[in-house]
Amino acid sequence: MVFGIPVYPGSNCDRDVGWVIEKVLGQKVRYLWHRETDLSGIDCIVIPGGFSYGDYLRAGAMAKLSPVTESICDFAERGGLVMGICNGFQILLEAGLLPGAMLPNKTLSFICKFVNLRVENNKTPFTSLYKKGEVVSIPIAHAEGNYTCPPETLREIEENGQVVVRYSSPDGEVSEEFNPNGSLNNIAGICNKKGNVFGLMPHPERASEAILGSTDGLKMFQSIVQSLLKA
Amino acid sequence: MAKYSVKVFITYRKGVLDPQGVAVEKAAHQLGFKKVTDVRVGKYITMTIEAESENEVRKEIEEMAKKFLVNPVIEEYTYEIEEVK
C-alpha cells in the first residue's frame, strides 16, 4: 500500500503522519512536494496538518492553488481515497472537495488539547474499524476549526450521514459544553457524498502510539489499509 | 494601457458569526463606546492593475475573487477602482 503525503511550504505534520504509516503500520509512504503532479501508484492521499503558506489569506486558500492539489482533486474525482487532517481538512474545504468553510474558533484562541469524539458513521473507508457511537480520544490543535456551512448544506450532510465524527463528552453526549471551537452541530469531521474524501480537525496521527497518550487514532489509518485490501 | 488603483474589502457575510467582530464590540462597550453595534472585522487588500479600461479591471477583480480572494461560503466583498493619473 502506498500512501501519498503532500508537503506544502508550512506543512508540519507530514513526518508524523508518515511515521505512523511507515513505522507503526508498515506501509509505504511517498512525500509529494507541492509542485509535483504525478500521483501514479498511490493508493491513498493523506493531506497533513500545519500552516501551508503560513495560512495567508485564509487557511488552505493558497494550498488549493498548488499543482499537487489539482492532481489530488483529479485523484478524488476518480474515487481515490483522500483524508485531510486539520490544515488538510481546511485545504479540502477550500478546494471544494468537501462542503462548508472554517471560521476562527469561537474563543479566538489556538486550542491544543485532547478531545472526545463520537464516531457517527463507521461505514466510511476511514472509520470502518470503529463501532458506531464509539467515543475516542484524539487531540486537536487549531485556531480555525469552527466549522460552518449554509443551513441547506447542513441539512444535506446530516441526512446523508456525511458527519463522520462529532465533539462529545467522554460518554458520547453531544452538547455545546463539549464543543471546543463553536462548530455547527459539534462537527469535527465530514466526508463527501461518495464517502471517498474525509476531513477532520483532530489529529489521529498524534494518537496512534501508547507513548503519545492514546492509540485511538490508529484505527483510522488501519481502516484505510483494510478498505484498500478489500478493494 | 492605464494603471488603476484597486481597493478590495472582504467581510464575513451577514448571518455568519464573526468572533473577532464580537470581541471588538465587547471591548468598545467596556471602554464606554456604548452606542457601537454591528462590528465586523474584515480584510482590506490594495493592488494596482494595468488594463485598457475600468471594465477590464472589474473583470479581473471578479475573476480573482471567484478563484481565491474570497470564500463565498463565508465571505462577501466590495471594491473600489481609481485610475492612477
PDB file of C-alpha atoms in Angstrom:
ATOM      1  CA  MET A   1       0.000   0.000   0.000  1.00  0.00           C
ATOM      2  CA  VAL A   2       1.424   3.381  -0.958  1.00  0.00           C
ATOM      3  CA  PHE A   3       0.299   6.498   0.878  1.00  0.00           C
ATOM      4  CA  GLY A   4       0.964   9.875  -0.734  1.00  0.00           C
ATOM      5  CA  ILE A   5       1.566  12.744   1.666  1.00  0.00           C
ATOM      6  CA  PRO A   6       1.623  16.184   0.018  1.00  0.00           C
ATOM      7  CA  VAL A   7       4.109  18.606   1.555  1.00  0.00           C
ATOM      8  CA  TYR A   8       3.363  22.304   1.162  1.00  0.00           C
ATOM      9  CA  PRO A   9       5.636  25.074   2.395  1.00  0.00           C
ATOM     10  CA  GLY A  10       4.483  25.271   6.017  1.00  0.00           C
ATOM     11  CA  SER A  11       3.149  21.724   6.389  1.00  0.00           C
ATOM     12  CA  ASN A  12       4.438  20.412   9.729  1.00  0.00           C
ATOM     13  CA  CYS A  13       2.648  17.136  10.427  1.00  0.00           C
ATOM     14  CA  ASP A  14       3.802  15.366   7.255  1.00  0.00           C
ATOM     15  CA  ARG A  15       6.541  13.370   9.028  1.00  0.00           C
ATOM     16  CA  ASP A  16       4.246  12.470  11.926  1.00  0.00           C
ATOM     17  CA  VAL A  17       1.675  11.028   9.528  1.00  0.00           C
ATOM     18  CA  GLY A  18       4.489   9.328   7.596  1.00  0.00           C
ATOM     19  CA  TRP A  19       5.859   7.808  10.814  1.00  0.00           C
ATOM     20  CA  VAL A  20       2.528   6.212  11.687  1.00  0.00           C
ATOM     21  CA  ILE A  21       2.052   4.815   8.196  1.00  0.00           C
ATOM     22  CA  GLU A  22       5.621   3.524   7.813  1.00  0.00           C
ATOM     23  CA  LYS A  23       6.796   2.601  11.289  1.00  0.00           C
ATOM     24  CA  VAL A  24       3.546   1.719  13.010  1.00  0.00           C
ATOM     25  CA  LEU A  25       1.605   0.223  10.102  1.00  0.00           C
ATOM     26  CA  GLY A  26       4.476  -0.963   7.910  1.00  0.00           C
ATOM     27  CA  GLN A  27       3.076   0.583   4.731  1.00  0.00           C
ATOM     28  CA  LYS A  28       4.905   2.689   2.127  1.00  0.00           C
ATOM     29  CA  VAL A  29       4.964   6.490   2.059  1.00  0.00           C
ATOM     30  CA  ARG A  30       5.719   8.856  -0.795  1.00  0.00           C
ATOM     31  CA  TYR A  31       6.113  12.500   0.102  1.00  0.00           C
ATOM     32  CA  LEU A  32       4.813  14.775  -2.642  1.00  0.00           C
ATOM     33  CA  TRP A  33       6.317  18.256  -2.840  1.00  0.00           C
ATOM     34  CA  HIS A  34       3.616  20.816  -3.630  1.00  0.00           C
ATOM     35  CA  ARG A  35       4.856  21.225  -7.212  1.00  0.00           C
ATOM     36  CA  GLU A  36       4.550  17.518  -8.019  1.00  0.00           C
ATOM     37  CA  THR A  37       1.651  16.328 -10.129  1.00  0.00           C
ATOM     38  CA  ASP A  38       2.338  12.619 -10.683  1.00  0.00           C
ATOM     39  CA  LEU A  39       0.276  10.507  -8.287  1.00  0.00           C
ATOM     40  CA  SER A  40       0.632   7.238 -10.187  1.00  0.00           C
ATOM     41  CA  GLY A  41       0.953   4.185  -7.953  1.00  0.00           C
ATOM     42  CA  ILE A  42      -0.542   5.940  -4.952  1.00  0.00           C
ATOM     43  CA  ASP A  43      -3.416   4.209  -3.154  1.00  0.00           C
ATOM     44  CA  CYS A  44      -4.397   6.889  -0.670  1.00  0.00           C
ATOM     45  CA  ILE A  45      -3.612  10.562  -0.081  1.00  0.00           C
ATOM     46  CA  VAL A  46      -3.297  11.983   3.431  1.00  0.00           C
ATOM     47  CA  ILE A  47      -3.052  15.772   3.498  1.00  0.00           C
ATOM     48  CA  PRO A  48      -1.195  16.614   6.710  1.00  0.00           C
ATOM     49  CA  GLY A  49      -1.714  19.420   9.200  1.00  0.00           C
ATOM     50  CA  GLY A  50       0.385  22.516   9.591  1.00  0.00           C
ATOM     51  CA  PHE A  51       0.250  26.003   8.230  1.00  0.00           C
ATOM     52  CA  SER A  52       0.500  25.688   4.462  1.00  0.00           C
ATOM     53  CA  TYR A  53       1.691  29.010   3.033  1.00  0.00           C
ATOM     54  CA  GLY A  54       1.531  30.488   6.521  1.00  0.00           C
ATOM     55  CA  ASP A  55      -2.281  30.413   6.390  1.00  0.00           C
ATOM     56  CA  TYR A  56      -2.022  33.562   4.252  1.00  0.00           C
ATOM     57  CA  LEU A  57      -5.376  34.985   3.117  1.00  0.00           C
ATOM     58  CA  ARG A  58      -7.322  32.069   4.641  1.00  0.00           C
ATOM     59  CA  ALA A  59      -6.181  28.689   5.954  1.00  0.00           C
ATOM     60  CA  GLY A  60      -5.915  26.465   2.882  1.00  0.00           C
ATOM     61  CA  ALA A  61      -6.625  29.216   0.350  1.00  0.00           C
ATOM     62  CA  MET A  62      -3.130  29.191  -1.152  1.00  0.00           C
ATOM     63  CA  ALA A  63      -2.629  25.434  -0.972  1.00  0.00           C
ATOM     64  CA  LYS A  64      -5.703  24.829  -3.092  1.00  0.00           C
ATOM     65  CA  LEU A  65      -3.843  26.510  -5.956  1.00  0.00           C
ATOM     66  CA  SER A  66      -0.797  24.216  -5.733  1.00  0.00           C
ATOM     67  CA  PRO A  67      -0.188  21.818  -8.640  1.00  0.00           C
ATOM     68  CA  VAL A  68      -0.279  18.823  -6.272  1.00  0.00           C
ATOM     69  CA  THR A  69      -3.741  19.853  -5.040  1.00  0.00           C
ATOM     70  CA  GLU A  70      -5.053  19.885  -8.584  1.00  0.00           C
ATOM     71  CA  SER A  71      -3.803  16.316  -9.022  1.00  0.00           C
ATOM     72  CA  ILE A  72      -5.382  15.354  -5.691  1.00  0.00           C
ATOM     73  CA  CYS A  73      -8.721  16.744  -6.912  1.00  0.00           C
ATOM     74  CA  ASP A  74      -8.483  14.553 -10.049  1.00  0.00           C
ATOM     75  CA  PHE A  75      -7.496  11.565  -7.880  1.00  0.00           C
ATOM     76  CA  ALA A  76     -10.555  12.152  -5.652  1.00  0.00           C
ATOM     77  CA  GLU A  77     -12.769  12.603  -8.698  1.00  0.00           C
ATOM     78  CA  ARG A  78     -11.716   9.126  -9.879  1.00  0.00           C
ATOM     79  CA  GLY A  79     -12.729   7.697  -6.497  1.00  0.00           C
ATOM     80  CA  GLY A  80      -9.300   7.704  -4.808  1.00  0.00           C
ATOM     81  CA  LEU A  81      -9.225   7.847  -1.013  1.00  0.00           C
ATOM     82  CA  VAL A  82      -8.261  11.274   0.347  1.00  0.00           C
ATOM     83  CA  MET A  83      -8.038  12.177   4.019  1.00  0.00           C
ATOM     84  CA  GLY A  84      -7.281  15.712   5.221  1.00  0.00           C
ATOM     85  CA  ILE A  85      -6.166  16.311   8.791  1.00  0.00           C
ATOM     86  CA  CYS A  86      -6.521  19.784  10.366  1.00  0.00           C
ATOM     87  CA  ASN A  87      -4.948  22.116   7.790  1.00  0.00           C
ATOM     88  CA  GLY A  88      -5.526  19.251   5.357  1.00  0.00           C
ATOM     89  CA  PHE A  89      -9.255  19.467   6.147  1.00  0.00           C
ATOM     90  CA  GLN A  90      -9.142  23.238   5.591  1.00  0.00           C
ATOM     91  CA  ILE A  91      -7.465  22.652   2.213  1.00  0.00           C
ATOM     92  CA  LEU A  92     -10.170  20.133   1.211  1.00  0.00           C
ATOM     93  CA  LEU A  93     -12.848  22.712   2.078  1.00  0.00           C
ATOM     94  CA  GLU A  94     -11.103  25.482   0.155  1.00  0.00           C
ATOM     95  CA  ALA A  95     -10.568  23.185  -2.822  1.00  0.00           C
ATOM     96  CA  GLY A  96     -14.286  22.353  -2.832  1.00  0.00           C
ATOM     97  CA  LEU A  97     -13.772  18.622  -2.280  1.00  0.00           C
ATOM     98  CA  LEU A  98     -15.815  18.947   0.904  1.00  0.00           C
ATOM     99  CA  PRO A  99     -18.705  21.356   1.602  1.00  0.00           C
ATOM    100  CA  GLY A 100     -18.519  24.269   4.052  1.00  0.00           C
ATOM    101  CA  ALA A 101     -15.798  26.500   5.472  1.00  0.00           C
ATOM    102  CA  MET A 102     -13.838  27.226   8.644  1.00  0.00           C
ATOM    103  CA  LEU A 103     -14.190  30.293  10.848  1.00  0.00           C
ATOM    104  CA  PRO A 104     -11.842  31.299  13.674  1.00  0.00           C
ATOM    105  CA  ASN A 105     -12.559  29.396  16.901  1.00  0.00           C
ATOM    106  CA  LYS A 106     -15.390  30.928  18.900  1.00  0.00           C
ATOM    107  CA  THR A 107     -12.897  31.612  21.709  1.00  0.00           C
ATOM    108  CA  LEU A 108     -10.443  33.301  19.287  1.00  0.00           C
ATOM    109  CA  SER A 109      -7.675  31.212  20.814  1.00  0.00           C
ATOM    110  CA  PHE A 110      -5.469  28.442  19.474  1.00  0.00           C
ATOM    111  CA  ILE A 111      -6.728  25.281  21.169  1.00  0.00           C
ATOM    112  CA  CYS A 112      -4.336  22.374  21.689  1.00  0.00           C
ATOM    113  CA  LYS A 113      -5.755  19.544  23.799  1.00  0.00           C
ATOM    114  CA  PHE A 114      -7.217  16.048  23.787  1.00  0.00           C
ATOM    115  CA  VAL A 115     -10.929  15.993  22.955  1.00  0.00           C
ATOM    116  CA  ASN A 116     -13.531  13.248  22.836  1.00  0.00           C
ATOM    117  CA  LEU A 117     -15.120  12.368  19.528  1.00  0.00           C
ATOM    118  CA  ARG A 118     -18.194  10.288  18.896  1.00  0.00           C
ATOM    119  CA  VAL A 119     -17.996   8.183  15.736  1.00  0.00           C
ATOM    120  CA  GLU A 120     -21.223   8.907  13.865  1.00  0.00           C
ATOM    121  CA  ASN A 121     -20.555   6.979  10.689  1.00  0.00           C
ATOM    122  CA  ASN A 122     -18.477   3.798  10.601  1.00  0.00           C
ATOM    123  CA  LYS A 123     -19.442   2.941   7.041  1.00  0.00           C
ATOM    124  CA  THR A 124     -16.634   5.051   5.558  1.00  0.00           C
ATOM    125  CA  PRO A 125     -13.272   3.611   4.443  1.00  0.00           C
ATOM    126  CA  PHE A 126     -11.658   5.791   7.138  1.00  0.00           C
ATOM    127  CA  THR A 127     -13.718   4.661  10.133  1.00  0.00           C
ATOM    128  CA  SER A 128     -14.790   1.094   9.365  1.00  0.00           C
ATOM    129  CA  LEU A 129     -12.886  -0.398  12.320  1.00  0.00           C
ATOM    130  CA  TYR A 130     -14.704   1.779  14.873  1.00  0.00           C
ATOM    131  CA  LYS A 131     -18.092   0.971  16.327  1.00  0.00           C
ATOM    132  CA  LYS A 132     -20.909   3.379  15.595  1.00  0.00           C
ATOM    133  CA  GLY A 133     -21.281   5.619  18.631  1.00  0.00           C
ATOM    134  CA  GLU A 134     -17.811   4.715  19.938  1.00  0.00           C
ATOM    135  CA  VAL A 135     -16.114   7.589  21.787  1.00  0.00           C
ATOM    136  CA  VAL A 136     -12.435   8.128  21.040  1.00  0.00           C
ATOM    137  CA  SER A 137      -9.830  10.476  22.485  1.00  0.00           C
ATOM    138  CA  ILE A 138      -7.773  12.359  19.874  1.00  0.00           C
ATOM    139  CA  PRO A 139      -6.079  15.774  20.194  1.00  0.00           C
ATOM    140  CA  ILE A 140      -6.961  18.956  18.317  1.00  0.00           C
ATOM    141  CA  ALA A 141      -4.521  21.809  17.640  1.00  0.00           C
ATOM    142  CA  HIS A 142      -6.001  24.678  15.689  1.00  0.00           C
ATOM    143  CA  ALA A 143      -7.160  28.300  15.667  1.00  0.00           C
ATOM    144  CA  GLU A 144      -9.637  27.937  12.815  1.00  0.00           C
ATOM    145  CA  GLY A 145     -11.735  24.841  13.308  1.00  0.00           C
ATOM    146  CA  ASN A 146     -15.144  26.425  13.736  1.00  0.00           C
ATOM    147  CA  TYR A 147     -16.973  24.546  11.003  1.00  0.00           C
ATOM    148  CA  THR A 148     -19.783  26.354   9.234  1.00  0.00           C
ATOM    149  CA  CYS A 149     -21.941  25.921   6.138  1.00  0.00           C
ATOM    150  CA  PRO A 150     -25.272  27.206   4.804  1.00  0.00           C
ATOM    151  CA  PRO A 151     -28.390  25.715   6.517  1.00  0.00           C
ATOM    152  CA  GLU A 152     -29.387  23.698   3.424  1.00  0.00           C
ATOM    153  CA  THR A 153     -25.885  22.167   3.231  1.00  0.00           C
ATOM    154  CA  LEU A 154     -26.026  21.295   6.925  1.00  0.00           C
ATOM    155  CA  ARG A 155     -29.347  19.542   6.450  1.00  0.00           C
ATOM    156  CA  GLU A 156     -27.961  17.649   3.484  1.00  0.00           C
ATOM    157  CA  ILE A 157     -24.757  16.436   5.132  1.00  0.00           C
ATOM    158  CA  GLU A 158     -26.668  15.402   8.266  1.00  0.00           C
ATOM    159  CA  GLU A 159     -29.264  13.485   6.236  1.00  0.00           C
ATOM    160  CA  ASN A 160     -26.626  11.769   4.105  1.00  0.00           C
ATOM    161  CA  GLY A 161     -24.612  10.662   7.129  1.00  0.00           C
ATOM    162  CA  GLN A 162     -21.674  12.767   5.998  1.00  0.00           C
ATOM    163  CA  VAL A 163     -20.934  13.909   9.557  1.00  0.00           C
ATOM    164  CA  VAL A 164     -18.367  11.275  10.497  1.00  0.00           C
ATOM    165  CA  VAL A 165     -17.151  12.466  13.921  1.00  0.00           C
ATOM    166  CA  ARG A 166     -18.583  14.927  16.447  1.00  0.00           C
ATOM    167  CA  TYR A 167     -17.113  16.561  19.561  1.00  0.00           C
ATOM    168  CA  SER A 168     -18.697  14.943  22.613  1.00  0.00           C
ATOM    169  CA  SER A 169     -18.356  14.147  26.310  1.00  0.00           C
ATOM    170  CA  PRO A 170     -16.446  11.003  27.353  1.00  0.00           C
ATOM    171  CA  ASP A 171     -19.856   9.303  27.434  1.00  0.00           C
ATOM    172  CA  GLY A 172     -20.774  10.402  23.958  1.00  0.00           C
ATOM    173  CA  GLU A 173     -23.079  13.256  24.921  1.00  0.00           C
ATOM    174  CA  VAL A 174     -23.086  15.917  22.221  1.00  0.00           C
ATOM    175  CA  SER A 175     -23.778  19.413  23.537  1.00  0.00           C
ATOM    176  CA  GLU A 176     -22.390  22.952  23.431  1.00  0.00           C
ATOM    177  CA  GLU A 177     -20.443  22.226  26.622  1.00  0.00           C
ATOM    178  CA  PHE A 178     -18.255  19.756  24.719  1.00  0.00           C
ATOM    179  CA  ASN A 179     -17.867  21.887  21.608  1.00  0.00           C
ATOM    180  CA  PRO A 180     -14.324  23.316  21.752  1.00  0.00           C
ATOM    181  CA  ASN A 181     -14.466  25.719  18.825  1.00  0.00           C
ATOM    182  CA  GLY A 182     -18.079  26.608  18.011  1.00  0.00           C
ATOM    183  CA  SER A 183     -18.541  24.192  15.094  1.00  0.00           C
ATOM    184  CA  LEU A 184     -22.105  23.759  13.836  1.00  0.00           C
ATOM    185  CA  ASN A 185     -23.690  20.631  15.373  1.00  0.00           C
ATOM    186  CA  ASN A 186     -20.333  19.855  17.091  1.00  0.00           C
ATOM    187  CA  ILE A 187     -18.940  18.738  13.734  1.00  0.00           C
ATOM    188  CA  ALA A 188     -15.327  17.559  13.942  1.00  0.00           C
ATOM    189  CA  GLY A 189     -15.088  15.703  10.631  1.00  0.00           C
ATOM    190  CA  ILE A 190     -17.123  15.155   7.486  1.00  0.00           C
ATOM    191  CA  CYS A 191     -16.911  13.146   4.280  1.00  0.00           C
ATOM    192  CA  ASN A 192     -18.185  13.837   0.781  1.00  0.00           C
ATOM    193  CA  LYS A 193     -21.323  12.239  -0.572  1.00  0.00           C
ATOM    194  CA  LYS A 194     -19.409   9.388  -2.206  1.00  0.00           C
ATOM    195  CA  GLY A 195     -17.500   8.752   1.018  1.00  0.00           C
ATOM    196  CA  ASN A 196     -14.012   8.697  -0.518  1.00  0.00           C
ATOM    197  CA  VAL A 197     -12.942  12.125   0.780  1.00  0.00           C
ATOM    198  CA  PHE A 198     -12.760  12.724   4.532  1.00  0.00           C
ATOM    199  CA  GLY A 199     -11.601  15.744   6.508  1.00  0.00           C
ATOM    200  CA  LEU A 200     -11.277  16.175  10.254  1.00  0.00           C
ATOM    201  CA  MET A 201      -9.766  18.744  12.600  1.00  0.00           C
ATOM    202  CA  PRO A 202      -8.418  16.293  15.240  1.00  0.00           C
ATOM    203  CA  HIS A 203      -5.004  14.683  14.647  1.00  0.00           C
ATOM    204  CA  PRO A 204      -5.285  10.868  14.580  1.00  0.00           C
ATOM    205  CA  GLU A 205      -1.518  10.618  13.927  1.00  0.00           C
ATOM    206  CA  ARG A 206      -0.925  12.160  17.362  1.00  0.00           C
ATOM    207  CA  ALA A 207      -2.957   9.393  18.975  1.00  0.00           C
ATOM    208  CA  SER A 208      -1.513   6.321  17.297  1.00  0.00           C
ATOM    209  CA  GLU A 209       1.060   5.081  19.808  1.00  0.00           C
ATOM    210  CA  ALA A 210       0.687   4.386  23.539  1.00  0.00           C
ATOM    211  CA  ILE A 211       3.639   6.661  24.335  1.00  0.00           C
ATOM    212  CA  LEU A 212       1.574   9.595  22.995  1.00  0.00           C
ATOM    213  CA  GLY A 213      -1.234   9.003  25.485  1.00  0.00           C
ATOM    214  CA  SER A 214      -3.781   7.441  23.147  1.00  0.00           C
ATOM    215  CA  THR A 215      -3.928   4.900  20.360  1.00  0.00           C
ATOM    216  CA  ASP A 216      -7.498   5.760  19.380  1.00  0.00           C
ATOM    217  CA  GLY A 217      -6.391   7.414  16.132  1.00  0.00           C
ATOM    218  CA  LEU A 218      -4.566   4.373  14.796  1.00  0.00           C
ATOM    219  CA  LYS A 219      -7.785   2.642  13.777  1.00  0.00           C
ATOM    220  CA  MET A 220      -8.388   5.429  11.268  1.00  0.00           C
ATOM    221  CA  PHE A 221      -5.221   4.513   9.363  1.00  0.00           C
ATOM    222  CA  GLN A 222      -5.881   0.798   9.854  1.00  0.00           C
ATOM    223  CA  SER A 223      -9.392   1.262   8.461  1.00  0.00           C
ATOM    224  CA  ILE A 224      -7.913   2.764   5.304  1.00  0.00           C
ATOM    225  CA  VAL A 225      -5.476  -0.148   4.881  1.00  0.00           C
ATOM    226  CA  GLN A 226      -8.288  -2.658   5.372  1.00  0.00           C
ATOM    227  CA  SER A 227     -10.539  -0.844   2.891  1.00  0.00           C
ATOM    228  CA  LEU A 228      -7.754  -0.808   0.311  1.00  0.00           C
ATOM    229  CA  LEU A 229      -7.093  -4.512   0.819  1.00  0.00           C
ATOM    230  CA  LYS A 230     -10.760  -5.247   0.225  1.00  0.00           C
ATOM    231  CA  ALA A 231     -10.913  -3.099  -2.911  1.00  0.00           C
TER     232      ALA A 231
ATOM    233  CA  MET B   1      -2.768  50.902 -21.032  1.00  0.00           C
ATOM    234  CA  ALA B   2      -3.727  52.761 -17.919  1.00  0.00           C
ATOM    235  CA  LYS B   3      -2.989  51.925 -14.316  1.00  0.00           C
ATOM    236  CA  TYR B   4      -5.777  51.516 -11.827  1.00  0.00           C
ATOM    237  CA  SER B   5      -5.546  51.530  -8.079  1.00  0.00           C
ATOM    238  CA  VAL B   6      -7.886  48.957  -6.565  1.00  0.00           C
ATOM    239  CA  LYS B   7      -9.178  48.526  -3.026  1.00  0.00           C
ATOM    240  CA  VAL B   8     -10.912  45.249  -2.133  1.00  0.00           C
ATOM    241  CA  PHE B   9     -12.915  44.971   1.102  1.00  0.00           C
ATOM    242  CA  ILE B  10     -13.733  41.478   2.358  1.00  0.00           C
ATOM    243  CA  THR B  11     -16.037  40.781   5.307  1.00  0.00           C
ATOM    244  CA  TYR B  12     -17.973  37.837   6.633  1.00  0.00           C
ATOM    245  CA  ARG B  13     -21.428  37.527   5.109  1.00  0.00           C
ATOM    246  CA  LYS B  14     -24.436  38.669   7.084  1.00  0.00           C
ATOM    247  CA  GLY B  15     -25.500  35.908   9.433  1.00  0.00           C
ATOM    248  CA  VAL B  16     -22.017  34.381   9.653  1.00  0.00           C
ATOM    249  CA  LEU B  17     -20.708  34.685  13.195  1.00  0.00           C
ATOM    250  CA  ASP B  18     -17.622  36.909  13.302  1.00  0.00           C
ATOM    251  CA  PRO B  19     -15.832  36.071  16.576  1.00  0.00           C
ATOM    252  CA  GLN B  20     -13.356  38.944  16.133  1.00  0.00           C
ATOM    253  CA  GLY B  21     -16.153  41.433  15.492  1.00  0.00           C
ATOM    254  CA  VAL B  22     -17.921  40.257  18.650  1.00  0.00           C
ATOM    255  CA  ALA B  23     -14.735  40.673  20.718  1.00  0.00           C
ATOM    256  CA  VAL B  24     -14.038  44.157  19.332  1.00  0.00           C
ATOM    257  CA  GLU B  25     -17.622  45.230  20.019  1.00  0.00           C
ATOM    258  CA  LYS B  26     -17.427  43.992  23.610  1.00  0.00           C
ATOM    259  CA  ALA B  27     -14.156  45.883  24.106  1.00  0.00           C
ATOM    260  CA  ALA B  28     -15.682  49.056  22.654  1.00  0.00           C
ATOM    261  CA  HIS B  29     -18.579  48.791  25.096  1.00  0.00           C
ATOM    262  CA  GLN B  30     -16.190  48.237  28.014  1.00  0.00           C
ATOM    263  CA  LEU B  31     -14.355  51.417  27.061  1.00  0.00           C
ATOM    264  CA  GLY B  32     -17.589  53.379  27.150  1.00  0.00           C
ATOM    265  CA  PHE B  33     -18.454  53.405  23.441  1.00  0.00           C
ATOM    266  CA  LYS B  34     -21.910  52.122  24.309  1.00  0.00           C
ATOM    267  CA  LYS B  35     -23.655  53.045  21.068  1.00  0.00           C
ATOM    268  CA  VAL B  36     -21.396  50.875  18.906  1.00  0.00           C
ATOM    269  CA  THR B  37     -23.154  47.897  17.299  1.00  0.00           C
ATOM    270  CA  ASP B  38     -22.703  45.580  14.302  1.00  0.00           C
ATOM    271  CA  VAL B  39     -18.891  45.467  14.450  1.00  0.00           C
ATOM    272  CA  ARG B  40     -17.418  43.271  11.720  1.00  0.00           C
ATOM    273  CA  VAL B  41     -13.704  42.678  11.219  1.00  0.00           C
ATOM    274  CA  GLY B  42     -12.615  42.074   7.649  1.00  0.00           C
ATOM    275  CA  LYS B  43      -9.724  42.274   5.228  1.00  0.00           C
ATOM    276  CA  TYR B  44      -8.610  45.207   3.136  1.00  0.00           C
ATOM    277  CA  ILE B  45      -6.487  44.416   0.096  1.00  0.00           C
ATOM    278  CA  THR B  46      -4.933  47.016  -2.189  1.00  0.00           C
ATOM    279  CA  MET B  47      -3.392  46.441  -5.602  1.00  0.00           C
ATOM    280  CA  THR B  48      -2.557  48.104  -8.872  1.00  0.00           C
ATOM    281  CA  ILE B  49      -3.884  46.655 -12.113  1.00  0.00           C
ATOM    282  CA  GLU B  50      -2.797  47.619 -15.607  1.00  0.00           C
ATOM    283  CA  ALA B  51      -5.660  47.479 -18.089  1.00  0.00           C
ATOM    284  CA  GLU B  52      -7.257  49.049 -21.157  1.00  0.00           C
ATOM    285  CA  SER B  53     -10.402  50.068 -19.338  1.00  0.00           C
ATOM    286  CA  GLU B  54     -12.148  50.122 -15.993  1.00  0.00           C
ATOM    287  CA  ASN B  55     -14.400  47.333 -17.246  1.00  0.00           C
ATOM    288  CA  GLU B  56     -11.385  45.114 -17.806  1.00  0.00           C
ATOM    289  CA  VAL B  57     -10.268  45.837 -14.227  1.00  0.00           C
ATOM    290  CA  ARG B  58     -13.704  44.830 -12.924  1.00  0.00           C
ATOM    291  CA  LYS B  59     -13.459  41.544 -14.796  1.00  0.00           C
ATOM    292  CA  GLU B  60     -10.003  40.860 -13.362  1.00  0.00           C
ATOM    293  CA  ILE B  61     -11.083  41.546  -9.786  1.00  0.00           C
ATOM    294  CA  GLU B  62     -14.239  39.486 -10.015  1.00  0.00           C
ATOM    295  CA  GLU B  63     -12.334  36.597 -11.578  1.00  0.00           C
ATOM    296  CA  MET B  64      -9.718  36.738  -8.792  1.00  0.00           C
ATOM    297  CA  ALA B  65     -12.429  36.929  -6.139  1.00  0.00           C
ATOM    298  CA  LYS B  66     -14.062  33.832  -7.584  1.00  0.00           C
ATOM    299  CA  LYS B  67     -10.798  31.913  -7.911  1.00  0.00           C
ATOM    300  CA  PHE B  68      -9.264  32.567  -4.488  1.00  0.00           C
ATOM    301  CA  LEU B  69      -9.509  36.030  -2.932  1.00  0.00           C
ATOM    302  CA  VAL B  70     -12.927  35.423  -1.388  1.00  0.00           C
ATOM    303  CA  ASN B  71     -14.539  32.293   0.049  1.00  0.00           C
ATOM    304  CA  PRO B  72     -18.202  32.724  -0.907  1.00  0.00           C
ATOM    305  CA  VAL B  73     -19.369  30.246   1.746  1.00  0.00           C
ATOM    306  CA  ILE B  74     -18.492  32.730   4.499  1.00  0.00           C
ATOM    307  CA  GLU B  75     -17.360  35.967   2.868  1.00  0.00           C
ATOM    308  CA  GLU B  76     -18.636  38.796   0.682  1.00  0.00           C
ATOM    309  CA  TYR B  77     -16.724  41.661  -0.876  1.00  0.00           C
ATOM    310  CA  THR B  78     -16.883  45.073  -2.449  1.00  0.00           C
ATOM    311  CA  TYR B  79     -14.229  47.021  -4.305  1.00  0.00           C
ATOM    312  CA  GLU B  80     -13.287  50.492  -5.454  1.00  0.00           C
ATOM    313  CA  ILE B  81     -11.328  51.404  -8.582  1.00  0.00           C
ATOM    314  CA  GLU B  82      -9.481  54.618  -9.237  1.00  0.00           C
ATOM    315  CA  GLU B  83      -7.353  55.414 -12.261  1.00  0.00           C
ATOM    316  CA  VAL B  84      -3.794  56.341 -11.345  1.00  0.00           C
ATOM    317  CA  LYS B  85      -3.090  59.668 -13.051  1.00  0.00           C
TER     318      LYS B  85
END
